[in-house]
Amino acid sequence: MAVTREKFDNIIEIQNVTKVFDGITAVDNVNLAVRRGEFVTLLGPSGCGKTTLLRMIAGFEMPTSGSIFLEKQDVTSVPPHMRPINTVFQKYALFPHLSVFKNIAFGLKLKKIPTGEADKKGRPIYRKFTKDEIAEKVERVLKLVNLEAYGHRDITGLSGGQQQRIAIARAIVCEPKVLLLDEPLGALDLKMRKEMQSELMAMHKNIGITFIYVTHDQEEALTMSDKVVVMTDGAVQQYGPPKKIYDEPANAFVADFIGESNILSGVMKKDFLVEFCGTEFKCLDKGFGKDEKVDLVVRPEDIVVSLKKSAKKDALAGEVLSTVFKGTYYEMEIMASGYQFTVQNTVEYTPGSKVYLSVEPNGIHIMKKLKTVNEFDGEILSETTVGFCDGEFEFENDGSFERGDEVRVKIPFDKIELTDDEEDGVIGANVTQTLYKGSYYQVQVYTDDDNDFFIDTVDEWDIGDRVGINIKPSDIAVSKKIEKPEEADTAENADEQAADGEVRNEE
C-alpha cells in the first residue's frame, strides 16, 4: 500500500477559485498548489472559508468560478465518487449496525478495478474485489491504525479516538491519492487529541499519500504540517512552512492568529531602521518606502527585560503590571510607552518593578499594512447624500457632484464610529477581527453586502459583536470615479458594436 513520494510535482492545483453563497463570498479568488505527499493544513477562524475550500476539492461543492486540477486534469465538474479523493469528517459517519471490519470494507465492496482486458468494442472490463482481497486490505489498514484485534467489534462500543481511527482506515483502504480531513480531532479531549496528532503524523509518513487537513487550532497546524495555509475572509493570507509563518508573518492578521504576538504600528525610517513607541530600532527589513507606515510584530519571547538601562538607545522604560507562571517561563504584562507588551521570560519580575525592554534586530518583523484607508465605490443619491455599502450617508458636496454620478469614497480608519446598537448606525455589520495596537484597537467589521471596514478605536469589541456604523459628513472624502483604460476600451467597443448593429439593421 506504500506510495512512492514524488515531491517535485503538484498533485492539486487550485486556480482563481471563488465560491459565493447567496451573495456572500465564502472563498475569494484562491490560488494554491499542493505537492504530492505533503501534509498541508488549512488554518483559520470559523467562517474563514477553509471547509468550503476543502469541500470543493472533494467535489461536494462546485466553485462559482475558477478551476481545480488533480494531477494536471481539470476535475472542477467531476462528481465526488469519480475523484481519487476520500474525506474524513469531524462526525465520523460510521455505520452503527456494522462491525469494524464491515465498516472498513464497505467502500471496497462497491469499488471496481480494471482486469486489464477489453470487450469486443475495446472497452476495459472491470471486476470487483474478491473476499480474500478485501480481507487482506482491511487487515492491513487495521494494523496501520493499531486496531488489529478490533475487526469483529461493534462500532458503538468503541471510544471516540478508536472511532476516529476507524474512519481514517475506511478512507485510506481504497488507496486514494488525496486524503481530506475536516477537523477530525474536534470531538476528542485534549489528551486524546495530542495522541491522535502523533498517530496521524505517523500514518502520513507510512502511507505517503497527500493529506489536506482543516483546523482552527494553531498549535495543531504548526505541529503536524509540512505547509500551512492561513485563511481569513475567504482569502489566503499566507502559505508556507510552519516556521516561516511563525517567524515571518505576512501581515497583522497572521501575526495575531499564529501564537502570542505584540503587534504595533510603526514607521519605516529607512532600510534596517524602524520607529515605534517613539523610539528607533534596528531591524533586518528593507525595501519599504521612506517614512512608510507599517505594522510590525515582536514575539513575547524575543523581548529582553532588564532592571538597568543598557548602553543602547533603543530600550523602552516600562512597569510590570502582572506576572503568571507558565511552567517553563513567566508571562508578564509590561506597560511601556503607552503599549502593554506581553513578555515571556525565565526570570520573574514582580508587579510594580521598573524595567527596560529591548529587542534584537532579528526579533522585529516588519509587515506592510493591509490597508491604509477605507475605500469604496459609491453613487451620488442626492445633493447631500452618497450611497455605498448599502447605506445612504450625508457628505459635504462642493457643488461638483450631481445625482447619479459614480464616485470613489474614502474614509480614514479613525473617522468611523461604531455603535453597540445596530439601529443607531446608518448600516449594520459584524465584528470579524480585533487587534490591540497599544493606545487603540484596530477593528475589522463586515457589512451585510460583503464589504469590510477597518476602524481605529479606543473601545474594545468582541469578535461576533453586531454593530452600527456612523460617519460624519466632513470625514467622507468623495471623488469622481476614474475609468480604467480597459473599461474605457470595453465601453468604446460596446458603443461601436451597438452602432454597427444599428447600421446593419437599417440596411
Coordinates of C-alpha atoms in Angstrom, one line a residue:
M1 CA 0.0 0.0 0.0
A2 CA 3.0 2.3 0.3
V3 CA 3.1 5.1 -2.2
T4 CA 6.4 6.4 -3.6
R5 CA 6.7 10.1 -2.9
E6 CA 7.4 12.3 -5.9
K7 CA 7.8 15.6 -4.1
F8 CA 8.6 17.7 -7.1
D9 CA 5.2 17.8 -8.8
N10 CA 1.9 19.3 -7.8
I11 CA -0.9 16.8 -7.3
I12 CA -3.5 19.5 -6.7
E13 CA -3.7 23.0 -8.3
I14 CA -6.4 25.5 -7.4
Q15 CA -6.7 28.4 -9.8
N16 CA -8.7 31.5 -9.2
V17 CA -11.4 29.6 -7.2
T18 CA -14.3 31.7 -5.9
K19 CA -17.4 30.4 -4.1
V20 CA -20.4 32.7 -3.4
F21 CA -23.4 31.7 -1.3
D22 CA -26.5 33.9 -1.5
G23 CA -24.4 37.0 -2.4
I24 CA -21.8 36.3 0.3
T25 CA -18.3 35.4 -0.8
A26 CA -17.1 32.3 1.2
V27 CA -13.9 31.7 -0.9
D28 CA -12.4 34.6 -2.7
N29 CA -10.1 34.0 -5.7
V30 CA -7.9 31.4 -4.1
N31 CA -4.8 30.1 -5.9
L32 CA -3.0 27.2 -4.3
A33 CA -0.7 24.3 -5.3
V34 CA -0.2 21.2 -3.2
R35 CA 2.8 18.9 -3.9
R36 CA 2.4 15.2 -3.9
G37 CA 2.9 13.6 -0.5
E38 CA 2.7 16.8 1.5
F39 CA 0.8 17.3 4.7
V40 CA -1.0 20.7 4.1
T41 CA -3.2 22.3 6.7
L42 CA -5.9 24.9 6.0
L43 CA -5.9 27.1 9.1
G44 CA -8.2 30.0 10.1
P45 CA -11.0 31.1 12.3
S46 CA -14.6 29.8 12.0
G47 CA -16.2 31.1 8.8
C48 CA -13.0 31.9 7.0
G49 CA -13.8 29.5 4.1
K50 CA -11.4 26.6 4.8
T51 CA -14.1 23.9 5.0
T52 CA -15.8 25.3 1.8
L53 CA -12.4 25.1 0.0
L54 CA -12.0 21.5 1.2
R55 CA -15.5 20.6 0.0
M56 CA -14.7 22.0 -3.4
I57 CA -11.5 19.9 -3.6
A58 CA -13.6 16.8 -2.7
G59 CA -16.3 17.7 -5.2
F60 CA -19.2 18.3 -2.7
E61 CA -19.4 21.9 -3.7
M62 CA -18.9 23.5 -7.2
P63 CA -16.9 26.7 -7.5
T64 CA -18.8 29.8 -8.6
S65 CA -15.7 30.5 -10.8
G66 CA -12.2 29.1 -11.2
S67 CA -10.8 25.6 -11.7
I68 CA -9.4 22.7 -9.7
F69 CA -6.8 20.4 -11.2
L70 CA -5.8 16.9 -9.9
E71 CA -2.6 15.6 -11.5
K72 CA -3.0 18.2 -14.3
Q73 CA -6.5 17.1 -15.1
D74 CA -9.4 19.5 -14.7
V75 CA -11.8 17.9 -12.1
T76 CA -13.8 21.1 -11.4
S77 CA -17.1 19.4 -12.6
V78 CA -16.2 15.8 -11.9
P79 CA -18.5 14.3 -9.2
P80 CA -17.0 13.2 -5.8
H81 CA -17.2 9.5 -6.4
M82 CA -15.1 9.8 -9.6
R83 CA -12.3 11.6 -7.9
P84 CA -9.4 9.6 -6.3
I85 CA -10.0 11.5 -3.1
N86 CA -11.5 10.4 0.3
T87 CA -12.7 12.6 3.1
V88 CA -12.8 12.1 6.9
F89 CA -15.2 14.4 8.7
Q90 CA -15.5 15.6 12.3
K91 CA -18.6 13.4 12.6
Y92 CA -17.2 10.1 11.5
A93 CA -20.4 8.9 9.8
L94 CA -19.7 5.2 10.7
F95 CA -22.5 2.6 10.2
P96 CA -23.6 1.7 13.8
H97 CA -25.2 -1.6 12.6
L98 CA -22.0 -2.9 11.0
S99 CA -18.9 -4.3 12.7
V100 CA -15.5 -2.5 12.4
F101 CA -14.4 -4.9 9.6
K102 CA -17.6 -4.3 7.6
N103 CA -17.4 -0.5 8.1
I104 CA -13.9 -0.5 6.6
A105 CA -14.8 -3.0 3.8
F106 CA -17.9 -1.1 2.7
G107 CA -16.1 1.0 0.1
L108 CA -14.1 -1.9 -1.2
K109 CA -17.2 -3.9 -1.9
L110 CA -18.5 -1.2 -4.2
K111 CA -15.2 -0.4 -5.9
K112 CA -14.5 -1.9 -9.4
I113 CA -11.0 -2.3 -10.7
P114 CA -9.8 -3.0 -14.3
T115 CA -9.0 -6.5 -15.2
G116 CA -6.5 -5.5 -17.9
E117 CA -8.8 -7.0 -20.6
A118 CA -11.2 -5.4 -23.0
D119 CA -14.6 -6.4 -24.5
K120 CA -15.3 -6.8 -28.2
K121 CA -15.7 -3.0 -28.6
G122 CA -12.4 -2.3 -26.9
R123 CA -13.8 -1.0 -23.7
P124 CA -12.0 -2.0 -20.5
I125 CA -13.5 -4.8 -18.4
Y126 CA -13.9 -4.2 -14.7
R127 CA -14.3 -6.6 -11.7
K128 CA -15.0 -6.4 -8.0
F129 CA -12.5 -7.3 -5.3
T130 CA -12.7 -10.9 -4.0
K131 CA -13.4 -11.7 -0.4
D132 CA -9.8 -12.6 0.2
E133 CA -8.6 -9.4 -1.4
I134 CA -11.0 -7.4 0.8
A135 CA -9.9 -9.2 4.0
E136 CA -6.2 -8.7 3.2
K137 CA -6.7 -4.9 2.6
V138 CA -8.9 -4.4 5.7
E139 CA -6.4 -6.3 8.0
R140 CA -3.6 -4.2 6.6
V141 CA -5.2 -0.9 7.4
L142 CA -6.4 -2.1 10.8
K143 CA -2.7 -2.8 11.6
L144 CA -1.8 0.6 10.3
V145 CA -4.2 2.3 12.8
N146 CA -3.2 -0.1 15.6
L147 CA -6.6 -1.8 15.9
E148 CA -5.7 -5.3 14.5
A149 CA -7.8 -7.1 17.1
Y150 CA -10.9 -4.9 16.7
G151 CA -12.3 -6.2 13.4
H152 CA -15.2 -8.1 15.0
R153 CA -16.1 -5.3 17.4
D154 CA -19.3 -3.2 17.2
I155 CA -18.8 0.5 16.4
T156 CA -21.0 1.6 19.3
G157 CA -18.6 0.0 21.8
L158 CA -15.5 2.0 20.7
S159 CA -14.1 5.2 22.2
G160 CA -14.0 8.4 20.3
G161 CA -10.4 8.0 19.4
Q162 CA -10.9 4.5 18.2
Q163 CA -13.9 5.5 16.0
Q164 CA -11.7 8.3 14.6
R165 CA -9.1 5.8 13.6
I166 CA -11.7 3.5 12.0
A167 CA -13.0 6.5 10.0
I168 CA -9.4 7.1 8.7
A169 CA -8.9 3.4 8.0
R170 CA -12.2 3.3 5.9
A171 CA -11.0 6.4 4.0
I172 CA -7.5 5.0 3.2
V173 CA -8.4 1.4 2.4
C174 CA -9.5 2.3 -1.1
E175 CA -6.0 3.9 -1.6
P176 CA -7.0 7.4 -2.6
K177 CA -4.4 9.8 -4.0
V178 CA -5.5 12.5 -1.6
L179 CA -7.0 12.3 1.9
L180 CA -9.0 15.3 3.1
L181 CA -9.6 15.6 6.9
D182 CA -12.1 18.2 8.1
E183 CA -11.3 18.9 11.8
P184 CA -11.3 15.1 12.6
L185 CA -10.0 15.6 16.1
G186 CA -12.5 18.3 17.1
A187 CA -14.6 15.9 19.2
L188 CA -11.7 14.4 21.2
D189 CA -10.5 15.5 24.7
L190 CA -7.1 17.3 24.9
K191 CA -5.0 14.2 25.9
M192 CA -6.6 12.0 23.1
R193 CA -6.2 14.9 20.6
K194 CA -2.5 15.1 21.3
E195 CA -2.1 11.3 20.9
M196 CA -4.1 11.3 17.7
Q197 CA -1.9 14.2 16.3
S198 CA 1.1 11.9 16.7
E199 CA -0.7 9.0 15.2
L200 CA -1.9 11.0 12.2
M201 CA 1.7 12.2 11.5
A202 CA 3.0 8.6 11.7
M203 CA 0.2 7.4 9.3
H204 CA 1.0 10.1 6.8
K205 CA 4.7 9.2 6.9
N206 CA 3.9 5.5 6.5
I207 CA 1.2 5.8 3.8
G208 CA 2.9 8.5 1.8
I209 CA -0.3 10.0 0.3
T210 CA -1.2 13.7 0.3
F211 CA -3.1 14.9 3.4
I212 CA -5.1 18.1 3.4
Y213 CA -6.2 18.9 6.9
V214 CA -8.6 21.6 8.2
T215 CA -8.4 23.0 11.7
H216 CA -8.7 26.3 13.6
D217 CA -6.1 25.1 16.2
Q218 CA -2.8 27.0 15.6
E219 CA -0.7 24.6 17.7
E220 CA -2.1 21.6 15.8
A221 CA -1.3 23.2 12.4
L222 CA 2.3 24.2 13.4
T223 CA 3.0 20.7 14.9
M224 CA 1.7 18.4 12.2
S225 CA 2.1 20.2 8.8
D226 CA 4.7 20.4 6.1
K227 CA 2.9 23.5 4.9
V228 CA 0.2 25.8 6.4
V229 CA -2.4 27.8 4.5
V230 CA -3.6 30.7 6.8
M231 CA -7.0 32.0 5.7
T232 CA -9.5 34.7 6.7
D233 CA -12.4 36.3 4.9
G234 CA -12.3 33.6 2.3
A235 CA -8.8 34.6 1.1
V236 CA -5.3 33.1 1.6
Q237 CA -3.2 35.4 3.8
Q238 CA 0.0 33.3 3.8
Y239 CA 1.1 29.8 2.6
G240 CA 4.4 28.2 3.6
P241 CA 6.3 26.1 6.2
P242 CA 5.1 26.5 9.8
K243 CA 8.4 28.0 11.0
K244 CA 8.4 30.7 8.3
I245 CA 4.8 31.6 9.0
Y246 CA 5.6 31.9 12.7
D247 CA 8.9 33.8 12.3
E248 CA 7.9 35.9 9.3
P249 CA 4.1 36.6 9.3
A250 CA 2.9 38.2 6.1
N251 CA 0.5 40.7 7.8
A252 CA -1.0 41.6 11.2
F253 CA -3.8 39.0 10.9
V254 CA -1.3 36.2 10.5
A255 CA 0.9 37.5 13.3
D256 CA -2.1 37.8 15.7
F257 CA -3.6 34.4 14.7
I258 CA -0.4 32.4 14.9
G259 CA 0.9 32.3 18.5
E260 CA 1.3 35.2 21.0
S261 CA 2.2 38.5 19.4
N262 CA 2.8 42.1 20.2
I263 CA 1.5 43.9 17.2
L264 CA 2.3 47.6 16.8
S265 CA 2.1 50.4 14.2
G266 CA 5.4 51.9 13.2
V267 CA 7.2 54.0 10.6
M268 CA 10.0 52.6 8.4
K269 CA 12.5 55.5 8.6
K270 CA 14.8 53.8 6.1
D271 CA 16.2 50.3 5.3
F272 CA 17.0 48.4 8.5
L273 CA 15.6 51.1 10.8
V274 CA 12.0 51.3 12.1
E275 CA 10.4 53.7 14.7
F276 CA 7.7 52.6 17.1
C277 CA 6.7 53.6 20.6
G278 CA 8.6 56.9 20.0
T279 CA 12.0 55.1 19.6
E280 CA 14.0 54.0 16.7
F281 CA 15.1 50.3 16.5
K282 CA 17.4 48.5 14.2
C283 CA 15.8 45.7 12.2
L284 CA 16.6 43.3 9.3
D285 CA 14.0 44.5 6.9
K286 CA 14.4 46.7 3.8
G287 CA 12.6 47.6 0.6
F288 CA 9.9 49.8 2.2
G289 CA 9.4 53.5 1.3
K290 CA 11.0 56.2 3.4
D291 CA 8.7 57.0 6.3
E292 CA 6.2 54.4 5.1
K293 CA 3.6 53.4 7.8
V294 CA 3.9 49.7 8.6
D295 CA 2.7 47.1 11.0
L296 CA 5.3 45.1 13.0
V297 CA 5.3 42.1 15.3
V298 CA 7.5 41.3 18.2
R299 CA 7.1 37.9 19.7
P300 CA 6.9 37.8 23.6
E301 CA 10.0 35.5 23.8
D302 CA 12.1 38.0 21.7
I303 CA 11.9 40.8 24.3
V304 CA 14.8 41.2 26.7
V305 CA 13.9 42.5 30.1
S306 CA 16.5 44.2 32.5
L307 CA 16.5 46.3 35.6
K308 CA 19.1 48.7 34.3
K309 CA 19.2 50.6 31.0
S310 CA 21.9 49.3 28.7
A311 CA 24.1 51.5 26.6
K312 CA 21.7 51.0 23.7
K313 CA 19.4 53.9 22.9
D314 CA 16.6 51.7 21.8
A315 CA 15.5 50.4 25.2
L316 CA 11.9 51.3 26.5
A317 CA 11.3 52.1 30.1
G318 CA 8.3 50.2 31.5
E319 CA 6.5 48.9 34.5
V320 CA 5.4 45.3 35.2
L321 CA 1.7 45.1 35.6
S322 CA 1.2 41.4 36.1
T323 CA 3.1 38.1 36.0
V324 CA 1.9 34.5 35.6
F325 CA 4.0 31.3 35.9
K326 CA 3.5 29.1 32.8
G327 CA 5.7 26.1 33.7
T328 CA 8.9 26.8 31.9
Y329 CA 8.7 30.6 31.8
Y330 CA 6.9 33.6 33.3
E331 CA 4.5 35.6 31.2
M332 CA 4.4 39.2 32.2
E333 CA 2.3 42.2 31.0
I334 CA 4.6 45.3 30.9
M335 CA 3.4 48.8 30.1
A336 CA 6.0 50.8 28.1
S337 CA 5.5 54.0 26.1
G338 CA 1.7 53.5 26.1
Y339 CA 1.7 49.9 24.9
Q340 CA 1.0 46.9 27.0
F341 CA 3.6 44.3 26.0
T342 CA 3.3 40.6 26.6
V343 CA 6.7 39.3 27.6
Q344 CA 7.9 35.7 28.2
N345 CA 11.0 35.3 30.4
T346 CA 12.6 32.7 32.5
V347 CA 13.2 35.3 35.2
E348 CA 10.2 36.8 37.1
Y349 CA 9.9 40.5 37.6
T350 CA 7.2 41.3 40.2
P351 CA 4.3 43.7 39.6
G352 CA 5.4 47.3 40.1
S353 CA 9.0 46.7 39.1
K354 CA 10.6 49.4 36.9
V355 CA 12.3 47.6 33.9
Y356 CA 13.7 48.3 30.5
L357 CA 12.7 46.4 27.3
S358 CA 14.9 45.9 24.3
V359 CA 14.7 43.8 21.1
E360 CA 17.4 42.5 18.9
P361 CA 17.1 43.3 15.2
N362 CA 16.1 39.7 14.3
G363 CA 13.2 39.9 16.8
I364 CA 11.4 42.7 14.9
H365 CA 9.3 41.6 11.9
I366 CA 8.0 44.3 9.6
M367 CA 4.8 43.9 7.6
K368 CA 3.0 46.0 5.0
K369 CA -0.3 47.3 6.2
L370 CA -3.3 45.5 4.6
K371 CA -5.0 48.9 4.1
T372 CA -4.3 52.5 5.0
V373 CA -7.7 53.9 4.3
N374 CA -11.3 52.5 3.7
E375 CA -12.2 52.9 0.1
F376 CA -15.5 52.0 -1.7
D377 CA -17.3 52.6 -5.0
G378 CA -20.4 54.7 -4.5
E379 CA -23.1 56.7 -6.2
I380 CA -24.4 60.2 -5.6
L381 CA -28.0 59.8 -4.4
S382 CA -28.9 63.5 -3.9
E383 CA -27.3 66.9 -3.5
T384 CA -26.0 66.0 0.0
T385 CA -26.1 62.1 0.2
V386 CA -23.9 59.4 -1.2
G387 CA -24.7 55.7 -1.3
F388 CA -22.2 52.9 -0.6
C389 CA -22.1 49.6 1.2
D390 CA -26.0 49.5 1.0
G391 CA -26.2 52.7 3.1
E392 CA -27.0 56.4 2.4
F393 CA -24.6 58.7 4.1
E394 CA -24.5 62.5 4.2
F395 CA -21.4 64.2 2.8
E396 CA -20.2 67.7 2.1
N397 CA -20.9 68.5 -1.6
D398 CA -18.7 71.3 -3.0
G399 CA -21.1 71.6 -5.9
S400 CA -19.1 69.3 -8.3
F401 CA -21.3 66.2 -7.9
E402 CA -24.7 65.5 -9.3
R403 CA -27.3 62.8 -8.7
G404 CA -26.3 59.6 -10.4
D405 CA -22.5 60.3 -10.5
E406 CA -20.4 57.2 -9.9
V407 CA -17.8 58.1 -7.3
R408 CA -15.0 56.8 -5.1
V409 CA -15.5 57.1 -1.4
K410 CA -12.6 57.3 1.2
I411 CA -12.8 57.3 5.0
P412 CA -9.8 57.2 7.4
F413 CA -9.7 54.3 9.9
D414 CA -10.1 56.7 12.9
K415 CA -13.1 58.6 11.4
I416 CA -15.7 55.8 11.8
E417 CA -17.9 55.5 14.9
L418 CA -19.2 52.1 16.0
T419 CA -22.4 51.8 18.0
D420 CA -23.4 48.8 20.1
D421 CA -26.9 49.1 18.8
E422 CA -27.2 48.4 15.1
E423 CA -30.3 50.6 14.8
D424 CA -28.2 53.7 15.9
G425 CA -26.0 53.3 12.8
V426 CA -26.6 54.1 9.1
I427 CA -25.7 50.4 8.3
G428 CA -25.0 47.3 10.3
A429 CA -22.0 45.0 10.4
N430 CA -20.4 42.1 12.3
V431 CA -17.0 42.4 14.1
T432 CA -14.7 39.8 12.5
Q433 CA -11.3 40.8 13.9
T434 CA -9.8 43.0 16.6
L435 CA -6.1 43.8 17.1
Y436 CA -4.6 45.6 20.1
K437 CA -2.1 48.2 19.0
G438 CA -1.2 50.0 22.2
S439 CA -3.2 53.2 22.6
Y440 CA -6.0 51.9 20.4
Y441 CA -7.7 48.8 18.9
Q442 CA -7.9 48.1 15.2
V443 CA -11.2 46.5 14.4
Q444 CA -12.4 44.9 11.2
V445 CA -16.1 44.6 10.5
Y446 CA -18.0 43.0 7.6
T447 CA -21.2 44.6 6.3
D448 CA -24.2 42.7 5.1
D449 CA -23.4 43.4 1.5
D450 CA -19.9 41.7 1.8
N451 CA -17.8 44.8 2.3
D452 CA -15.3 45.4 5.1
F453 CA -14.3 48.4 7.2
F454 CA -11.2 48.9 9.3
I455 CA -11.7 51.1 12.3
D456 CA -9.2 52.5 14.8
T457 CA -11.0 53.0 18.1
V458 CA -10.1 53.2 21.8
D459 CA -13.0 50.8 22.6
E460 CA -12.5 47.1 22.7
W461 CA -15.0 45.0 20.7
D462 CA -15.5 41.2 20.7
I463 CA -15.5 39.1 17.6
G464 CA -19.1 38.4 16.6
D465 CA -20.5 41.7 18.0
R466 CA -23.2 43.2 15.9
V467 CA -22.6 46.9 15.5
G468 CA -23.8 50.0 13.7
I469 CA -21.6 52.3 11.6
N470 CA -21.8 56.1 11.6
I471 CA -19.5 58.6 9.7
K472 CA -19.6 62.4 10.0
P473 CA -20.3 64.2 6.6
S474 CA -17.0 66.1 6.9
D475 CA -15.0 62.8 7.2
I476 CA -16.3 61.3 3.9
A477 CA -14.0 62.2 1.0
V478 CA -15.7 61.8 -2.4
S479 CA -14.0 61.9 -5.8
K480 CA -15.1 61.2 -9.3
K481 CA -14.6 57.6 -10.2
I482 CA -11.7 57.4 -12.7
E483 CA -12.5 55.0 -15.5
K484 CA -9.7 52.4 -16.1
P485 CA -8.3 52.3 -19.6
E486 CA -9.5 48.8 -20.2
E487 CA -13.0 49.7 -19.0
A488 CA -13.0 52.7 -21.4
D489 CA -11.9 50.5 -24.3
T490 CA -14.6 47.9 -23.5
A491 CA -17.2 50.7 -23.3
E492 CA -16.0 52.2 -26.6
N493 CA -16.0 48.8 -28.3
A494 CA -19.5 48.2 -27.0
D495 CA -20.7 51.5 -28.4
E496 CA -19.1 50.7 -31.7
Q497 CA -20.7 47.3 -31.8
A498 CA -24.1 48.8 -31.0
A499 CA -23.7 51.5 -33.7
D500 CA -22.6 48.8 -36.2
G501 CA -25.7 46.8 -35.3
E502 CA -27.9 49.8 -35.8
V503 CA -26.4 50.4 -39.3
R504 CA -26.9 46.8 -40.3
N505 CA -30.4 46.8 -39.1
E506 CA -31.1 49.9 -41.2
E507 CA -29.5 48.1 -44.2

